[in-house]
Short mmCIF file of C-alpha atoms in Angstrom, two decimals:
data_model
loop_
_atom_site.label_atom_id
_atom_site.label_comp_id
_atom_site.label_asym_id
_atom_site.label_seq_id
_atom_site.Cartn_x
_atom_site.Cartn_y
_atom_site.Cartn_z
CA UNK A 5 0.60 0.00 -0.02
CA UNK A 6 1.99 3.18 -1.36
CA UNK A 7 1.23 6.75 0.86
CA UNK A 8 0.90 5.53 4.36
CA UNK A 9 1.95 7.74 7.47
CA UNK A 10 5.76 7.96 7.35
CA UNK A 11 6.79 8.30 10.97
CA UNK A 12 9.97 7.60 13.06
CA UNK A 13 10.47 6.17 17.15
CA UNK A 14 14.08 6.08 18.11
CA UNK A 15 15.26 6.41 21.71
CA UNK A 16 19.52 6.69 19.44
CA UNK A 17 19.63 10.49 18.92
CA UNK A 18 22.58 9.80 15.68
CA UNK A 19 20.00 7.81 14.22
CA UNK A 20 17.79 10.36 14.58
CA UNK A 21 19.45 12.84 13.54
CA UNK A 22 20.46 11.30 10.73
CA UNK A 23 17.49 9.90 8.97
CA UNK A 24 15.65 13.21 9.81
CA UNK A 25 18.74 15.21 7.54
CA UNK A 26 17.64 12.78 4.86
CA UNK A 27 13.86 12.78 4.71
CA UNK A 28 13.99 16.45 4.93
CA UNK A 29 16.91 16.83 1.91
CA UNK A 30 14.48 14.89 0.39
CA UNK A 31 11.36 17.26 1.18
CA UNK A 32 9.28 13.53 2.74
CA UNK A 33 7.04 14.54 5.66
CA UNK A 34 7.71 12.48 8.96
CA UNK A 35 6.06 12.31 12.30
CA UNK A 36 8.45 12.13 15.57
CA UNK A 37 6.33 9.07 18.46
CA UNK A 38 8.30 8.39 21.49
CA UNK A 39 8.55 4.78 22.65
CA UNK A 40 5.59 6.09 25.36
CA UNK A 41 3.96 7.44 22.79
CA UNK A 42 0.77 5.00 21.49
CA UNK A 43 1.55 3.50 18.31
CA UNK A 44 -0.74 4.11 15.43
CA UNK A 45 -3.72 1.91 14.90
CA UNK A 46 -3.56 2.41 11.06
CA UNK A 47 -1.30 1.44 8.54
CA UNK A 48 1.89 2.87 8.59
CA UNK A 49 5.70 2.38 8.46
CA UNK A 50 8.20 3.68 11.20
CA UNK A 51 11.94 4.13 10.91
CA UNK A 52 13.45 2.29 13.75
CA UNK A 53 16.76 1.11 15.15
CA UNK A 54 17.22 -3.01 16.35
CA UNK A 55 17.30 -1.69 20.36
CA UNK A 56 14.14 0.31 19.98
CA UNK A 57 12.51 -2.54 18.00
CA UNK A 58 13.23 -4.77 21.06
CA UNK A 59 11.48 -2.58 23.05
CA UNK A 60 8.07 -1.76 21.46
CA UNK A 61 6.76 -5.78 20.05
CA UNK A 62 4.85 -6.04 16.55
CA UNK A 63 2.14 -4.23 15.66
CA UNK A 64 0.36 -5.92 13.06
CA UNK A 65 -0.96 -3.08 10.93
CA UNK A 66 2.87 -1.00 11.24
CA UNK A 67 5.30 -2.02 8.58
CA UNK A 68 9.51 -1.28 10.54
CA UNK A 69 11.83 -0.34 8.52
CA UNK A 70 14.48 -2.02 11.00
CA UNK A 71 18.56 0.26 11.27
CA UNK A 72 20.83 -1.76 12.78
CA UNK A 73 25.13 -0.64 12.77
CA UNK A 74 26.11 -3.42 10.64
CA UNK A 75 23.37 -2.02 7.80
CA UNK A 76 25.17 0.70 5.33
CA UNK A 77 22.78 3.50 5.91
CA UNK A 78 22.90 4.24 2.73
CA UNK A 79 21.11 0.49 2.03
CA UNK A 80 18.86 1.37 4.83
CA UNK A 81 17.99 4.42 2.86
CA UNK A 82 17.27 4.05 0.26
CA UNK A 83 14.74 1.28 0.92
CA UNK A 84 13.14 4.21 3.03
CA UNK A 85 12.65 6.10 0.03
CA UNK A 86 11.65 2.59 -2.17
CA UNK A 87 9.17 2.24 0.86
CA UNK A 88 7.54 5.82 0.56
CA UNK A 89 6.73 5.98 -2.94
CA UNK A 90 6.37 2.48 -4.33
CA UNK A 91 4.93 1.57 -0.98
CA UNK A 92 5.92 -1.56 1.44
CA UNK A 93 6.61 -4.94 0.05
CA UNK A 94 8.57 -7.49 1.53
CA UNK A 95 10.14 -8.17 -1.73
CA UNK A 96 9.73 -6.38 -5.01
CA UNK A 97 9.91 -8.01 -8.13
CA UNK A 98 10.89 -5.65 -11.04
CA UNK A 99 13.97 -3.10 -11.75
CA UNK A 100 13.38 -0.61 -15.22
CA UNK A 101 16.66 1.33 -15.62
CA UNK A 102 15.49 4.43 -18.68
CA UNK A 103 19.30 5.56 -19.99
CA UNK A 104 19.95 8.60 -22.07
CA UNK A 105 23.32 7.68 -23.96
CA UNK A 106 25.82 10.25 -24.19
CA UNK A 107 29.02 12.49 -22.87
CA UNK A 108 27.22 12.23 -19.84
CA UNK A 109 24.40 9.73 -19.06
CA UNK A 110 20.88 10.10 -17.75
CA UNK A 111 19.68 7.15 -15.38
CA UNK A 112 16.08 6.90 -14.41
CA UNK A 113 15.39 4.56 -12.53
CA UNK A 114 11.96 3.11 -11.94
CA UNK A 115 10.50 -0.24 -8.55
CA UNK A 116 7.52 -2.09 -8.92
CA UNK A 117 6.73 0.48 -12.15
CA UNK A 118 7.06 3.37 -9.73
CA UNK A 119 9.42 6.49 -9.81
CA UNK A 120 12.52 5.89 -7.12
CA UNK A 121 15.86 7.76 -8.78
CA UNK A 122 17.56 9.32 -11.06
CA UNK A 123 21.37 10.22 -11.63
CA UNK A 124 23.50 12.03 -14.06
CA UNK A 125 27.05 9.21 -14.50
CA UNK A 126 30.22 10.78 -16.59
CA UNK A 127 31.59 7.57 -17.06
CA UNK A 128 30.05 3.78 -17.98
CA UNK A 129 31.38 3.01 -14.51
CA UNK A 130 29.21 4.98 -12.72
CA UNK A 131 26.19 4.01 -14.19
CA UNK A 132 27.02 -0.56 -14.40
CA UNK A 133 27.45 0.47 -10.24
CA UNK A 134 24.46 1.49 -10.04
CA UNK A 135 22.56 -0.91 -11.46
CA UNK A 136 24.86 -3.34 -9.85
CA UNK A 137 23.99 -1.65 -6.10
CA UNK A 138 20.20 -1.10 -7.37
CA UNK A 139 20.51 -5.39 -8.09
CA UNK A 140 22.28 -6.60 -5.00
CA UNK A 141 20.04 -4.19 -2.40
CA UNK A 142 16.63 -4.74 -3.69
CA UNK A 143 17.48 -8.77 -4.43
CA UNK A 144 18.63 -9.41 -1.12
CA UNK A 145 17.00 -12.07 0.26
CA UNK A 146 14.92 -12.50 -2.35
CA UNK A 147 13.50 -15.66 -3.09
CA UNK A 148 13.55 -14.65 -6.77
CA UNK A 149 15.09 -12.80 -9.31
CA UNK A 150 13.49 -9.50 -10.04
CA UNK A 151 13.12 -8.49 -13.82
CA UNK A 152 15.15 -6.19 -14.85
CA UNK A 153 14.18 -4.15 -18.08
CA UNK A 154 16.98 -1.43 -19.75
CA UNK A 155 15.25 1.22 -21.93
CA UNK A 156 17.89 2.68 -23.52
CA UNK A 157 18.32 6.43 -26.33
CA UNK A 158 20.10 5.38 -29.86
CA UNK A 159 21.21 9.06 -30.38
CA UNK A 160 24.72 7.51 -30.09
CA UNK A 161 24.63 4.05 -31.91
CA UNK A 162 28.43 3.37 -30.92
CA UNK A 163 28.14 4.79 -27.58
CA UNK A 164 24.57 2.21 -26.70
CA UNK A 165 26.17 -0.35 -28.21
CA UNK A 166 28.31 -0.45 -26.12
CA UNK A 167 26.40 -0.70 -23.23
CA UNK A 168 24.32 -3.67 -24.58
CA UNK A 169 26.43 -5.01 -25.22
CA UNK A 170 27.63 -5.09 -21.56
CA UNK A 171 24.74 -5.58 -19.96
CA UNK A 172 23.92 -9.13 -22.55
CA UNK A 173 27.72 -9.55 -20.88
CA UNK A 174 26.93 -9.01 -17.16
CA UNK A 175 22.86 -10.52 -17.01
CA UNK A 176 22.48 -12.70 -20.31
CA UNK A 177 21.73 -15.87 -17.85
CA UNK A 178 19.36 -14.07 -16.30
CA UNK A 179 15.41 -15.32 -16.58
CA UNK A 180 14.20 -11.96 -17.44
CA UNK A 181 15.98 -9.64 -18.92
CA UNK A 182 14.95 -7.02 -21.44
CA UNK A 183 16.05 -4.86 -23.59
CA UNK A 184 14.89 -2.21 -25.60
CA UNK A 185 16.36 0.92 -27.86
CA UNK A 186 14.58 3.94 -27.88
CA UNK A 187 14.02 6.83 -30.11
CA UNK A 188 15.44 9.75 -28.78
CA UNK A 189 13.81 12.58 -31.65
CA UNK A 190 13.75 15.81 -29.26
CA UNK A 191 13.79 14.18 -25.98
CA UNK A 192 16.58 16.72 -24.90
CA UNK A 193 15.53 19.64 -25.55
CA UNK A 194 12.75 19.42 -23.05
CA UNK A 195 12.95 21.69 -19.55
CA UNK A 196 10.89 20.67 -16.46
CA UNK A 197 9.76 24.33 -14.80
CA UNK A 198 9.45 23.25 -11.40
CA UNK A 199 11.52 22.12 -9.28
CA UNK A 200 9.10 18.99 -8.25
CA UNK A 201 10.05 16.51 -5.22
CA UNK A 202 13.23 18.82 -3.26
CA UNK A 203 15.61 17.58 -6.62
CA UNK A 204 16.83 19.84 -9.19
CA UNK A 205 17.40 17.41 -11.96
CA UNK A 206 19.82 17.25 -15.03
CA UNK A 207 18.60 17.93 -18.81
CA UNK A 208 19.63 14.48 -19.00
CA UNK A 209 17.80 13.08 -16.84
CA UNK A 210 14.35 14.43 -17.90
CA UNK A 211 15.52 12.98 -20.72
CA UNK A 212 16.29 9.49 -19.95
CA UNK A 213 12.76 10.18 -18.42
CA UNK A 214 11.18 11.08 -21.28
CA UNK A 215 12.75 8.59 -22.94
CA UNK A 216 10.44 6.01 -20.44
CA UNK A 217 7.25 6.99 -21.06
CA UNK A 218 7.98 5.51 -25.78
CA UNK A 219 8.25 2.25 -27.37
CA UNK A 220 10.93 0.88 -29.32
CA UNK A 221 12.42 -1.93 -30.70
CA UNK A 222 12.86 -4.61 -27.82
CA UNK A 223 16.99 -6.31 -29.24
CA UNK A 224 17.44 -9.79 -27.78
CA UNK A 225 21.41 -11.38 -27.46
CA UNK A 226 21.29 -13.68 -30.84
CA UNK A 227 20.34 -10.18 -32.46
CA UNK A 228 21.66 -7.26 -31.44
CA UNK A 229 24.18 -6.62 -33.46
CA UNK A 230 22.66 -7.36 -36.41
CA UNK A 231 20.10 -5.36 -34.95
CA UNK A 232 22.46 -2.06 -34.67
CA UNK A 233 23.64 -2.41 -38.13
CA UNK A 234 20.66 -1.99 -39.38
CA UNK A 235 19.87 0.36 -37.24
CA UNK A 236 23.62 2.16 -38.78
CA UNK A 237 22.12 1.22 -42.66
CA UNK A 238 19.07 2.75 -41.94
CA UNK A 239 17.20 -0.01 -42.55
CA UNK A 240 15.20 -0.21 -40.19
CA UNK A 241 13.79 2.51 -37.66
CA UNK A 242 12.66 3.29 -34.32
CA UNK A 243 9.03 4.51 -33.45
CA UNK A 244 9.01 8.31 -33.23
CA UNK A 245 6.65 9.53 -30.20
CA UNK A 246 4.16 11.39 -32.87
CA UNK A 247 2.59 14.11 -29.92
CA UNK A 248 6.01 15.49 -30.18
CA UNK A 249 6.57 16.40 -33.48
CA UNK A 250 3.44 18.38 -33.81
CA UNK A 251 2.28 21.36 -34.92
CA UNK A 252 0.97 22.82 -32.64
CA UNK A 253 4.17 21.98 -29.81
CA UNK A 254 3.26 23.93 -26.76
CA UNK A 255 0.40 22.45 -26.19
CA UNK A 256 1.67 18.81 -26.10
CA UNK A 257 4.76 19.46 -24.02
CA UNK A 258 1.82 21.10 -21.35
CA UNK A 259 0.88 17.69 -21.32
CA UNK A 260 4.38 15.70 -21.19
CA UNK A 261 5.79 18.40 -17.97
CA UNK A 262 2.22 17.40 -16.82
CA UNK A 263 2.42 13.56 -17.23
CA UNK A 264 6.39 14.47 -15.75
CA UNK A 265 5.82 16.24 -12.70
CA UNK A 266 2.54 13.48 -12.13
CA UNK A 267 5.36 10.44 -11.85
CA UNK A 268 8.45 12.24 -10.23
CA UNK A 269 5.67 12.97 -7.48
CA UNK A 270 4.81 9.35 -7.44
CA UNK A 271 1.26 9.95 -8.46
CA UNK A 272 1.69 8.41 -11.46
CA UNK A 273 2.89 4.59 -12.92
CA UNK A 274 5.33 4.12 -15.54
CA UNK A 275 2.97 1.52 -17.54
CA UNK A 276 0.33 4.59 -16.76
CA UNK A 277 2.84 7.35 -18.43
CA UNK A 278 2.83 4.88 -21.33
CA UNK A 279 -0.46 4.54 -21.40
CA UNK A 280 -1.19 8.42 -21.68
CA UNK A 281 1.47 9.09 -24.35
CA UNK A 282 0.85 6.60 -26.80
CA UNK A 283 -2.36 7.59 -26.55
CA UNK A 284 -1.61 10.82 -27.14
CA UNK A 285 0.15 10.00 -30.57
CA UNK A 286 -3.04 8.71 -31.99
#
């Protein structure tokens, strides 16, 4: 369940100040409870430590995110972000990485169909380090491997080809792996006019987000080299977004901004955003 109330409950002042600082930075609303406070009898999320948790006892309608000193705080906070933006789940099932390749690489990360976080990477190694981190964190203790989806812009074919090659080198034996090539038509020309969730987004990140809304060409391990060859020879083409090619450019761009803001605010899932933009294409 998404949008549950979030509470901090701890006697550990160090944990309190660190978690409060991070929540404030992300502009995430929370309330503070004391150990002698009554635990809310509603579905909610409580951030606490292992020592505090032992004193509390579990409540059926409350989900605890418990931090202990043997856990990396960055990894713990990523679960907090996931719980706030996607909803509390014991295990998540899929990760989607949307990539705008170039000198700088824009990256948008979606977890179970909702926006989770974004990055601007200066090296492909940074990108793959982030991918491996997210997989490791959300597959930890998960009885099944997650579904991995990669959506890559193909504006610079050599860069995209190299990324696809590395993706298949690393993940070709996974049971569910989807790699999709997306046309980058005007994706880098859009500028977000609002600071929507307390974070300044680079144009590379926004471009990666726009690419996530688009259809493209699925490639497999056994055919991606041939598809790139055909793309270079212009024998195949990737579907463009007709809405953005409208003669009246202001109207679709205003609609696109509304979609972007709603996705970043968690009001719209990625699949719903794709459905809306596809419908707009006629």
